[in-house]
Amino acid sequence: MRLSYSGWLASVLFTSHLYAETIIINAEDDWAPFSSMRADKLGVEGLSPNLVKAAFNSQGIKVQFNAVPFARCLNEVEHGKVVACFDTSITEENKNKFIWHKTPLFEEGLSIFALSESTEKNLTPHDLEGKTVGLTHGYTYPNILMDNKKIIKDSSPFDDTQLKKLILKRIQYAVINTTPGTLLINGNRNYKDKVKIVGLVETSVFYLNFSRKHKDGQRMADIFEKGMKTIKSNGTYNHIETEFKLKNDLVSSIKK
C-alpha cells in the first residue's frame, strides 16, 4: 500500500527499528519555522528537529529534544552539560568552541529589513555604517557585521522586538533571517505591508554545534555526519525539506 506523504514522514521519523541508544539534544525554542516550541508545549517542531531526528534515526540513535532559549542552548553545550545544540552558524568567535559536522543542516538568508516607505534596495553590511541596526541578543551574526564598529548595533531580546522598534523608528534597520522575518511580518497585521526586505547581509549556513567537553561530543558529531550523508543520498532530506516549504508557504509577499 502506498503511504501518503505525512504517513511516509512519520515512518521515517518515529518508527522502524530498535535504537542502539538515546541522546538528549538542546533545541532552540523560539525560531519558527526552523525550531520552536509546539503550541501544546510538549516538544519542538520545525525543519531542524525533523532533519536531526531523521539523521540520527538512520544511524540507530533515538533523539529527545530539550527546548531552551538559544543563549542557554549554546551555553550548556559549551560547558559539556548537553552534547549538542541547534541551529548555529560558524563564526570567528565560536568556531573553536565547538565540534562541527561537515554537512550543513540548511542555508538561510540573513536579511536587512526597513520600513516599506524606504526606496533603498540591494543593501549590504557596508551600507549600514552610521546607521542604527537591530540585532537579537544571543544570536550568532557574521563577522562582516559584528566587527564593523561604524555600524551602531541595537540589541533586542527577540526578532519580534526588532520589528516593533523598526515600526516605531527607534532603529533604522532590522537584521533578521529571511524566512522567520517574513513569517513574522505576514502573520501580524501591525507589520504586514509596513516592512520589507531591502538587502542581504549574507546567506548563513546552519549546523548542530557539538560539545568539546561532553564525553560523547566527537562521537556523536561523527555519527550525525554519517546520518546527514545518509538522508541526503536516500531522498529523506529532500522529502522533509519539500514538506517544510509546502507547510509554511514560503513564497514571500515581502519584495526586495
PDB file of C-alpha atoms in Angstrom:
ATOM      1  CA  MET A   1       0.000   0.000   0.000  1.00  0.00           C
ATOM      2  CA  ARG A   2       1.358   3.465  -0.906  1.00  0.00           C
ATOM      3  CA  LEU A   3       1.760   5.776   2.097  1.00  0.00           C
ATOM      4  CA  SER A   4       0.617   9.384   1.991  1.00  0.00           C
ATOM      5  CA  TYR A   5       3.446  11.874   2.373  1.00  0.00           C
ATOM      6  CA  SER A   6       2.558  12.501   6.043  1.00  0.00           C
ATOM      7  CA  GLY A   7       2.497   8.788   6.637  1.00  0.00           C
ATOM      8  CA  TRP A   8       5.846   8.383   4.920  1.00  0.00           C
ATOM      9  CA  LEU A   9       7.413  11.154   7.012  1.00  0.00           C
ATOM     10  CA  ALA A  10       6.062   9.673  10.242  1.00  0.00           C
ATOM     11  CA  SER A  11       7.514   6.305   9.321  1.00  0.00           C
ATOM     12  CA  VAL A  12      10.935   7.877   8.745  1.00  0.00           C
ATOM     13  CA  LEU A  13      10.987   9.917  11.922  1.00  0.00           C
ATOM     14  CA  PHE A  14       9.233   7.854  14.511  1.00  0.00           C
ATOM     15  CA  THR A  15       9.287   4.153  13.687  1.00  0.00           C
ATOM     16  CA  SER A  16      11.190   1.364  12.048  1.00  0.00           C
ATOM     17  CA  HIS A  17      13.852  -0.213  14.174  1.00  0.00           C
ATOM     18  CA  LEU A  18      15.331  -0.793  17.594  1.00  0.00           C
ATOM     19  CA  TYR A  19      17.582   2.049  18.683  1.00  0.00           C
ATOM     20  CA  ALA A  20      21.115   1.419  19.905  1.00  0.00           C
ATOM     21  CA  GLU A  21      20.910   4.362  22.311  1.00  0.00           C
ATOM     22  CA  THR A  22      19.041   7.559  23.136  1.00  0.00           C
ATOM     23  CA  ILE A  23      20.577  11.031  23.351  1.00  0.00           C
ATOM     24  CA  ILE A  24      19.293  14.428  24.500  1.00  0.00           C
ATOM     25  CA  ILE A  25      19.973  17.482  22.344  1.00  0.00           C
ATOM     26  CA  ASN A  26      19.179  21.127  23.039  1.00  0.00           C
ATOM     27  CA  ALA A  27      16.733  22.641  20.559  1.00  0.00           C
ATOM     28  CA  GLU A  28      16.076  26.344  20.091  1.00  0.00           C
ATOM     29  CA  ASP A  29      12.583  27.138  21.389  1.00  0.00           C
ATOM     30  CA  ASP A  30      11.741  30.398  19.583  1.00  0.00           C
ATOM     31  CA  TRP A  31      12.927  30.396  15.970  1.00  0.00           C
ATOM     32  CA  ALA A  32       9.904  29.392  13.917  1.00  0.00           C
ATOM     33  CA  PRO A  33       9.633  27.833  11.433  1.00  0.00           C
ATOM     34  CA  PHE A  34      13.046  26.174  11.846  1.00  0.00           C
ATOM     35  CA  SER A  35      12.869  25.253  15.533  1.00  0.00           C
ATOM     36  CA  SER A  36      10.291  26.373  18.079  1.00  0.00           C
ATOM     37  CA  MET A  37       8.166  25.146  20.963  1.00  0.00           C
ATOM     38  CA  ARG A  38       4.946  23.462  19.913  1.00  0.00           C
ATOM     39  CA  ALA A  39       1.694  25.192  20.857  1.00  0.00           C
ATOM     40  CA  ASP A  40       0.911  22.398  23.342  1.00  0.00           C
ATOM     41  CA  LYS A  41       4.356  22.827  24.972  1.00  0.00           C
ATOM     42  CA  LEU A  42       5.019  19.110  24.537  1.00  0.00           C
ATOM     43  CA  GLY A  43       8.091  19.397  22.373  1.00  0.00           C
ATOM     44  CA  VAL A  44       9.631  21.262  19.459  1.00  0.00           C
ATOM     45  CA  GLU A  45       8.677  21.465  15.810  1.00  0.00           C
ATOM     46  CA  GLY A  46      10.192  22.706  12.590  1.00  0.00           C
ATOM     47  CA  LEU A  47      12.644  21.819   9.855  1.00  0.00           C
ATOM     48  CA  SER A  48      15.614  21.305  12.158  1.00  0.00           C
ATOM     49  CA  PRO A  49      14.064  18.808  14.619  1.00  0.00           C
ATOM     50  CA  ASN A  50      12.801  16.729  11.691  1.00  0.00           C
ATOM     51  CA  LEU A  51      16.187  16.690   9.975  1.00  0.00           C
ATOM     52  CA  VAL A  52      18.113  15.993  13.176  1.00  0.00           C
ATOM     53  CA  LYS A  53      15.800  13.177  14.168  1.00  0.00           C
ATOM     54  CA  ALA A  54      15.906  11.604  10.708  1.00  0.00           C
ATOM     55  CA  ALA A  55      19.719  11.774  10.501  1.00  0.00           C
ATOM     56  CA  PHE A  56      20.268  10.201  13.899  1.00  0.00           C
ATOM     57  CA  ASN A  57      17.500   7.636  13.399  1.00  0.00           C
ATOM     58  CA  SER A  58      19.225   6.470  10.216  1.00  0.00           C
ATOM     59  CA  GLN A  59      22.197   5.526  12.400  1.00  0.00           C
ATOM     60  CA  GLY A  60      20.160   3.795  15.104  1.00  0.00           C
ATOM     61  CA  ILE A  61      20.130   6.734  17.532  1.00  0.00           C
ATOM     62  CA  LYS A  62      16.908   7.961  19.130  1.00  0.00           C
ATOM     63  CA  VAL A  63      16.774  11.679  19.909  1.00  0.00           C
ATOM     64  CA  GLN A  64      14.968  13.561  22.648  1.00  0.00           C
ATOM     65  CA  PHE A  65      14.880  17.345  22.460  1.00  0.00           C
ATOM     66  CA  ASN A  66      15.256  19.798  25.316  1.00  0.00           C
ATOM     67  CA  ALA A  67      13.619  23.070  24.212  1.00  0.00           C
ATOM     68  CA  VAL A  68      15.522  26.073  25.598  1.00  0.00           C
ATOM     69  CA  PRO A  69      16.306  29.715  24.676  1.00  0.00           C
ATOM     70  CA  PHE A  70      19.187  29.949  22.228  1.00  0.00           C
ATOM     71  CA  ALA A  71      21.689  31.541  24.639  1.00  0.00           C
ATOM     72  CA  ARG A  72      21.158  28.675  27.096  1.00  0.00           C
ATOM     73  CA  CYS A  73      21.258  26.223  24.187  1.00  0.00           C
ATOM     74  CA  LEU A  74      24.819  27.313  23.399  1.00  0.00           C
ATOM     75  CA  ASN A  75      25.995  27.741  26.987  1.00  0.00           C
ATOM     76  CA  GLU A  76      25.056  24.243  28.078  1.00  0.00           C
ATOM     77  CA  VAL A  77      26.872  22.697  25.125  1.00  0.00           C
ATOM     78  CA  GLU A  78      29.962  24.838  25.658  1.00  0.00           C
ATOM     79  CA  HIS A  79      30.184  23.646  29.274  1.00  0.00           C
ATOM     80  CA  GLY A  80      29.511  19.989  28.484  1.00  0.00           C
ATOM     81  CA  LYS A  81      26.093  19.724  30.089  1.00  0.00           C
ATOM     82  CA  VAL A  82      24.484  18.650  26.791  1.00  0.00           C
ATOM     83  CA  VAL A  83      26.081  17.007  23.773  1.00  0.00           C
ATOM     84  CA  ALA A  84      24.749  19.345  21.055  1.00  0.00           C
ATOM     85  CA  CYS A  85      22.508  22.298  20.177  1.00  0.00           C
ATOM     86  CA  PHE A  86      20.873  23.753  17.059  1.00  0.00           C
ATOM     87  CA  ASP A  87      20.631  25.996  14.997  1.00  0.00           C
ATOM     88  CA  THR A  88      24.107  27.564  14.915  1.00  0.00           C
ATOM     89  CA  SER A  89      26.222  29.248  12.271  1.00  0.00           C
ATOM     90  CA  ILE A  90      30.018  29.197  12.450  1.00  0.00           C
ATOM     91  CA  THR A  91      31.739  32.486  13.315  1.00  0.00           C
ATOM     92  CA  GLU A  92      35.274  33.519  14.266  1.00  0.00           C
ATOM     93  CA  GLU A  93      34.089  33.734  17.867  1.00  0.00           C
ATOM     94  CA  ASN A  94      32.593  30.247  18.151  1.00  0.00           C
ATOM     95  CA  LYS A  95      34.447  28.130  15.579  1.00  0.00           C
ATOM     96  CA  ASN A  96      36.924  26.775  18.135  1.00  0.00           C
ATOM     97  CA  LYS A  97      34.437  26.454  20.995  1.00  0.00           C
ATOM     98  CA  PHE A  98      32.547  23.551  19.458  1.00  0.00           C
ATOM     99  CA  ILE A  99      32.889  20.487  17.262  1.00  0.00           C
ATOM    100  CA  TRP A 100      31.256  20.934  13.847  1.00  0.00           C
ATOM    101  CA  HIS A 101      29.941  18.343  11.413  1.00  0.00           C
ATOM    102  CA  LYS A 102      30.734  18.849   7.723  1.00  0.00           C
ATOM    103  CA  THR A 103      27.325  18.598   6.006  1.00  0.00           C
ATOM    104  CA  PRO A 104      25.140  21.636   6.908  1.00  0.00           C
ATOM    105  CA  LEU A 105      21.586  21.333   8.169  1.00  0.00           C
ATOM    106  CA  PHE A 106      20.402  24.071   5.790  1.00  0.00           C
ATOM    107  CA  GLU A 107      21.173  27.521   4.406  1.00  0.00           C
ATOM    108  CA  GLU A 108      19.141  30.623   5.149  1.00  0.00           C
ATOM    109  CA  GLY A 109      19.405  34.289   4.185  1.00  0.00           C
ATOM    110  CA  LEU A 110      20.171  36.950   6.777  1.00  0.00           C
ATOM    111  CA  SER A 111      18.189  39.919   5.504  1.00  0.00           C
ATOM    112  CA  ILE A 112      18.114  43.638   6.119  1.00  0.00           C
ATOM    113  CA  PHE A 113      14.568  44.902   6.788  1.00  0.00           C
ATOM    114  CA  ALA A 114      13.386  48.512   6.576  1.00  0.00           C
ATOM    115  CA  LEU A 115      10.080  50.371   6.548  1.00  0.00           C
ATOM    116  CA  SER A 116       8.077  49.898   3.352  1.00  0.00           C
ATOM    117  CA  GLU A 117       8.366  53.608   2.581  1.00  0.00           C
ATOM    118  CA  SER A 118      12.117  53.147   2.019  1.00  0.00           C
ATOM    119  CA  THR A 119      13.354  53.490  -1.562  1.00  0.00           C
ATOM    120  CA  GLU A 120      16.577  51.591  -0.820  1.00  0.00           C
ATOM    121  CA  LYS A 121      17.375  48.173  -2.232  1.00  0.00           C
ATOM    122  CA  ASN A 122      20.241  45.699  -2.512  1.00  0.00           C
ATOM    123  CA  LEU A 123      21.871  46.995   0.664  1.00  0.00           C
ATOM    124  CA  THR A 124      24.984  45.290   2.040  1.00  0.00           C
ATOM    125  CA  PRO A 125      26.605  45.486   5.503  1.00  0.00           C
ATOM    126  CA  HIS A 126      28.781  48.356   4.235  1.00  0.00           C
ATOM    127  CA  ASP A 127      25.621  50.413   3.639  1.00  0.00           C
ATOM    128  CA  LEU A 128      24.698  50.078   7.323  1.00  0.00           C
ATOM    129  CA  GLU A 129      27.648  52.159   8.514  1.00  0.00           C
ATOM    130  CA  GLY A 130      26.496  55.110  10.585  1.00  0.00           C
ATOM    131  CA  LYS A 131      23.014  53.587  10.937  1.00  0.00           C
ATOM    132  CA  THR A 132      21.231  52.128  13.956  1.00  0.00           C
ATOM    133  CA  VAL A 133      20.734  48.459  13.227  1.00  0.00           C
ATOM    134  CA  GLY A 134      18.703  45.957  15.240  1.00  0.00           C
ATOM    135  CA  LEU A 135      20.094  42.573  16.302  1.00  0.00           C
ATOM    136  CA  THR A 136      18.661  39.856  18.547  1.00  0.00           C
ATOM    137  CA  HIS A 137      20.540  39.189  21.788  1.00  0.00           C
ATOM    138  CA  GLY A 138      22.307  35.838  21.982  1.00  0.00           C
ATOM    139  CA  TYR A 139      22.117  35.078  18.260  1.00  0.00           C
ATOM    140  CA  THR A 140      25.216  34.485  16.171  1.00  0.00           C
ATOM    141  CA  TYR A 141      25.974  37.030  13.447  1.00  0.00           C
ATOM    142  CA  PRO A 142      28.758  37.105  10.820  1.00  0.00           C
ATOM    143  CA  ASN A 143      31.963  38.999  11.460  1.00  0.00           C
ATOM    144  CA  ILE A 144      31.337  41.249   8.459  1.00  0.00           C
ATOM    145  CA  LEU A 145      28.544  42.739  10.565  1.00  0.00           C
ATOM    146  CA  MET A 146      29.833  42.409  14.117  1.00  0.00           C
ATOM    147  CA  ASP A 147      33.410  43.609  13.503  1.00  0.00           C
ATOM    148  CA  ASN A 148      32.316  46.793  11.740  1.00  0.00           C
ATOM    149  CA  LYS A 149      32.442  49.410  14.503  1.00  0.00           C
ATOM    150  CA  LYS A 150      30.847  52.011  12.239  1.00  0.00           C
ATOM    151  CA  ILE A 151      27.532  50.158  12.461  1.00  0.00           C
ATOM    152  CA  ILE A 152      25.508  51.235  15.520  1.00  0.00           C
ATOM    153  CA  LYS A 153      24.116  47.999  16.954  1.00  0.00           C
ATOM    154  CA  ASP A 154      20.913  47.895  18.990  1.00  0.00           C
ATOM    155  CA  SER A 155      20.179  44.651  20.856  1.00  0.00           C
ATOM    156  CA  SER A 156      16.665  43.243  21.355  1.00  0.00           C
ATOM    157  CA  PRO A 157      15.512  40.102  23.199  1.00  0.00           C
ATOM    158  CA  PHE A 158      13.530  38.772  20.210  1.00  0.00           C
ATOM    159  CA  ASP A 159      13.225  39.231  16.433  1.00  0.00           C
ATOM    160  CA  ASP A 160       9.703  40.482  17.055  1.00  0.00           C
ATOM    161  CA  THR A 161      11.086  43.249  19.277  1.00  0.00           C
ATOM    162  CA  GLN A 162      13.323  44.375  16.441  1.00  0.00           C
ATOM    163  CA  LEU A 163      10.284  44.799  14.199  1.00  0.00           C
ATOM    164  CA  LYS A 164       8.432  46.766  16.869  1.00  0.00           C
ATOM    165  CA  LYS A 165      11.396  49.123  17.200  1.00  0.00           C
ATOM    166  CA  LEU A 166      11.562  49.460  13.428  1.00  0.00           C
ATOM    167  CA  ILE A 167       7.885  50.451  13.211  1.00  0.00           C
ATOM    168  CA  LEU A 168       8.437  52.997  15.995  1.00  0.00           C
ATOM    169  CA  LYS A 169      11.549  54.299  14.166  1.00  0.00           C
ATOM    170  CA  ARG A 170      13.763  53.571  17.150  1.00  0.00           C
ATOM    171  CA  ILE A 171      16.078  51.720  14.759  1.00  0.00           C
ATOM    172  CA  GLN A 172      16.659  52.276  11.051  1.00  0.00           C
ATOM    173  CA  TYR A 173      17.075  48.645  10.037  1.00  0.00           C
ATOM    174  CA  ALA A 174      16.351  45.217  11.472  1.00  0.00           C
ATOM    175  CA  VAL A 175      18.619  42.261  10.699  1.00  0.00           C
ATOM    176  CA  ILE A 176      16.594  39.039  10.793  1.00  0.00           C
ATOM    177  CA  ASN A 177      16.820  35.740   8.969  1.00  0.00           C
ATOM    178  CA  THR A 178      14.675  35.879   5.843  1.00  0.00           C
ATOM    179  CA  THR A 179      12.123  33.131   6.499  1.00  0.00           C
ATOM    180  CA  PRO A 180      11.402  33.823  10.204  1.00  0.00           C
ATOM    181  CA  GLY A 181      11.219  37.554   9.465  1.00  0.00           C
ATOM    182  CA  THR A 182       8.869  37.041   6.537  1.00  0.00           C
ATOM    183  CA  LEU A 183       6.541  34.822   8.541  1.00  0.00           C
ATOM    184  CA  LEU A 184       6.509  37.259  11.468  1.00  0.00           C
ATOM    185  CA  ILE A 185       5.542  40.124   9.176  1.00  0.00           C
ATOM    186  CA  ASN A 186       2.954  38.265   7.129  1.00  0.00           C
ATOM    187  CA  GLY A 187       1.345  36.899  10.289  1.00  0.00           C
ATOM    188  CA  ASN A 188       0.969  40.219  12.119  1.00  0.00           C
ATOM    189  CA  ARG A 189      -1.323  42.985  10.845  1.00  0.00           C
ATOM    190  CA  ASN A 190       0.814  45.546  12.688  1.00  0.00           C
ATOM    191  CA  TYR A 191       3.765  44.679  10.444  1.00  0.00           C
ATOM    192  CA  LYS A 192       2.201  43.490   7.189  1.00  0.00           C
ATOM    193  CA  ASP A 193       2.724  45.950   4.328  1.00  0.00           C
ATOM    194  CA  LYS A 194       4.748  48.186   6.661  1.00  0.00           C
ATOM    195  CA  VAL A 195       8.109  46.405   6.464  1.00  0.00           C
ATOM    196  CA  LYS A 196      10.089  44.990   3.557  1.00  0.00           C
ATOM    197  CA  ILE A 197      13.460  43.450   2.735  1.00  0.00           C
ATOM    198  CA  VAL A 198      15.948  45.977   1.367  1.00  0.00           C
ATOM    199  CA  GLY A 199      19.180  43.969   1.394  1.00  0.00           C
ATOM    200  CA  LEU A 200      21.135  40.906   2.426  1.00  0.00           C
ATOM    201  CA  VAL A 201      23.929  40.549   4.954  1.00  0.00           C
ATOM    202  CA  GLU A 202      24.808  37.025   3.830  1.00  0.00           C
ATOM    203  CA  THR A 203      23.416  33.581   3.185  1.00  0.00           C
ATOM    204  CA  SER A 204      24.084  31.839   6.503  1.00  0.00           C
ATOM    205  CA  VAL A 205      24.852  28.135   6.869  1.00  0.00           C
ATOM    206  CA  PHE A 206      23.465  26.344   9.946  1.00  0.00           C
ATOM    207  CA  TYR A 207      24.724  23.336  11.883  1.00  0.00           C
ATOM    208  CA  LEU A 208      24.495  21.462  15.145  1.00  0.00           C
ATOM    209  CA  ASN A 209      27.319  22.545  17.416  1.00  0.00           C
ATOM    210  CA  PHE A 210      28.690  19.603  19.406  1.00  0.00           C
ATOM    211  CA  SER A 211      30.383  19.918  22.785  1.00  0.00           C
ATOM    212  CA  ARG A 212      34.162  19.655  23.182  1.00  0.00           C
ATOM    213  CA  LYS A 213      33.684  18.963  26.900  1.00  0.00           C
ATOM    214  CA  HIS A 214      30.980  16.285  26.693  1.00  0.00           C
ATOM    215  CA  LYS A 215      32.298  12.714  26.601  1.00  0.00           C
ATOM    216  CA  ASP A 216      30.151  11.918  23.544  1.00  0.00           C
ATOM    217  CA  GLY A 217      30.729  15.155  21.644  1.00  0.00           C
ATOM    218  CA  GLN A 218      33.109  13.933  18.955  1.00  0.00           C
ATOM    219  CA  ARG A 219      31.468  10.515  18.643  1.00  0.00           C
ATOM    220  CA  MET A 220      28.001  11.989  18.153  1.00  0.00           C
ATOM    221  CA  ALA A 221      29.295  14.595  15.691  1.00  0.00           C
ATOM    222  CA  ASP A 222      30.757  11.771  13.601  1.00  0.00           C
ATOM    223  CA  ILE A 223      27.536   9.741  13.804  1.00  0.00           C
ATOM    224  CA  PHE A 224      25.446  12.761  12.855  1.00  0.00           C
ATOM    225  CA  GLU A 225      27.631  13.477   9.829  1.00  0.00           C
ATOM    226  CA  LYS A 226      27.088   9.901   8.650  1.00  0.00           C
ATOM    227  CA  GLY A 227      23.354  10.350   9.209  1.00  0.00           C
ATOM    228  CA  MET A 228      23.245  13.577   7.200  1.00  0.00           C
ATOM    229  CA  LYS A 229      25.002  11.900   4.292  1.00  0.00           C
ATOM    230  CA  THR A 230      22.542   9.011   4.513  1.00  0.00           C
ATOM    231  CA  ILE A 231      19.379  11.127   4.399  1.00  0.00           C
ATOM    232  CA  LYS A 232      20.858  13.282   1.637  1.00  0.00           C
ATOM    233  CA  SER A 233      21.549  10.228  -0.505  1.00  0.00           C
ATOM    234  CA  ASN A 234      18.331   8.262   0.123  1.00  0.00           C
ATOM    235  CA  GLY A 235      15.895  11.140  -0.541  1.00  0.00           C
ATOM    236  CA  THR A 236      14.750  11.663   3.042  1.00  0.00           C
ATOM    237  CA  TYR A 237      16.295  15.137   3.268  1.00  0.00           C
ATOM    238  CA  ASN A 238      14.558  16.316   0.090  1.00  0.00           C
ATOM    239  CA  HIS A 239      11.181  14.949   1.247  1.00  0.00           C
ATOM    240  CA  ILE A 240      11.436  16.708   4.625  1.00  0.00           C
ATOM    241  CA  GLU A 241      12.552  19.977   3.015  1.00  0.00           C
ATOM    242  CA  THR A 242       9.733  19.876   0.444  1.00  0.00           C
ATOM    243  CA  GLU A 243       7.097  19.260   3.114  1.00  0.00           C
ATOM    244  CA  PHE A 244       8.540  22.119   5.177  1.00  0.00           C
ATOM    245  CA  LYS A 245       8.267  24.557   2.261  1.00  0.00           C
ATOM    246  CA  LEU A 246       4.713  23.478   1.432  1.00  0.00           C
ATOM    247  CA  LYS A 247       3.573  23.681   5.054  1.00  0.00           C
ATOM    248  CA  ASN A 248       4.964  27.176   5.567  1.00  0.00           C
ATOM    249  CA  ASP A 249       4.039  28.592   2.144  1.00  0.00           C
ATOM    250  CA  LEU A 250       7.473  30.138   1.733  1.00  0.00           C
ATOM    251  CA  VAL A 251       6.627  32.268  -1.275  1.00  0.00           C
ATOM    252  CA  SER A 252       7.137  35.639   0.338  1.00  0.00           C
ATOM    253  CA  SER A 253       4.976  38.688  -0.230  1.00  0.00           C
ATOM    254  CA  ILE A 254       7.809  40.886   1.037  1.00  0.00           C
ATOM    255  CA  LYS A 255       9.641  42.148  -2.021  1.00  0.00           C
ATOM    256  CA  LYS A 256      13.200  43.412  -2.234  1.00  0.00           C
TER     257      LYS A 256
END
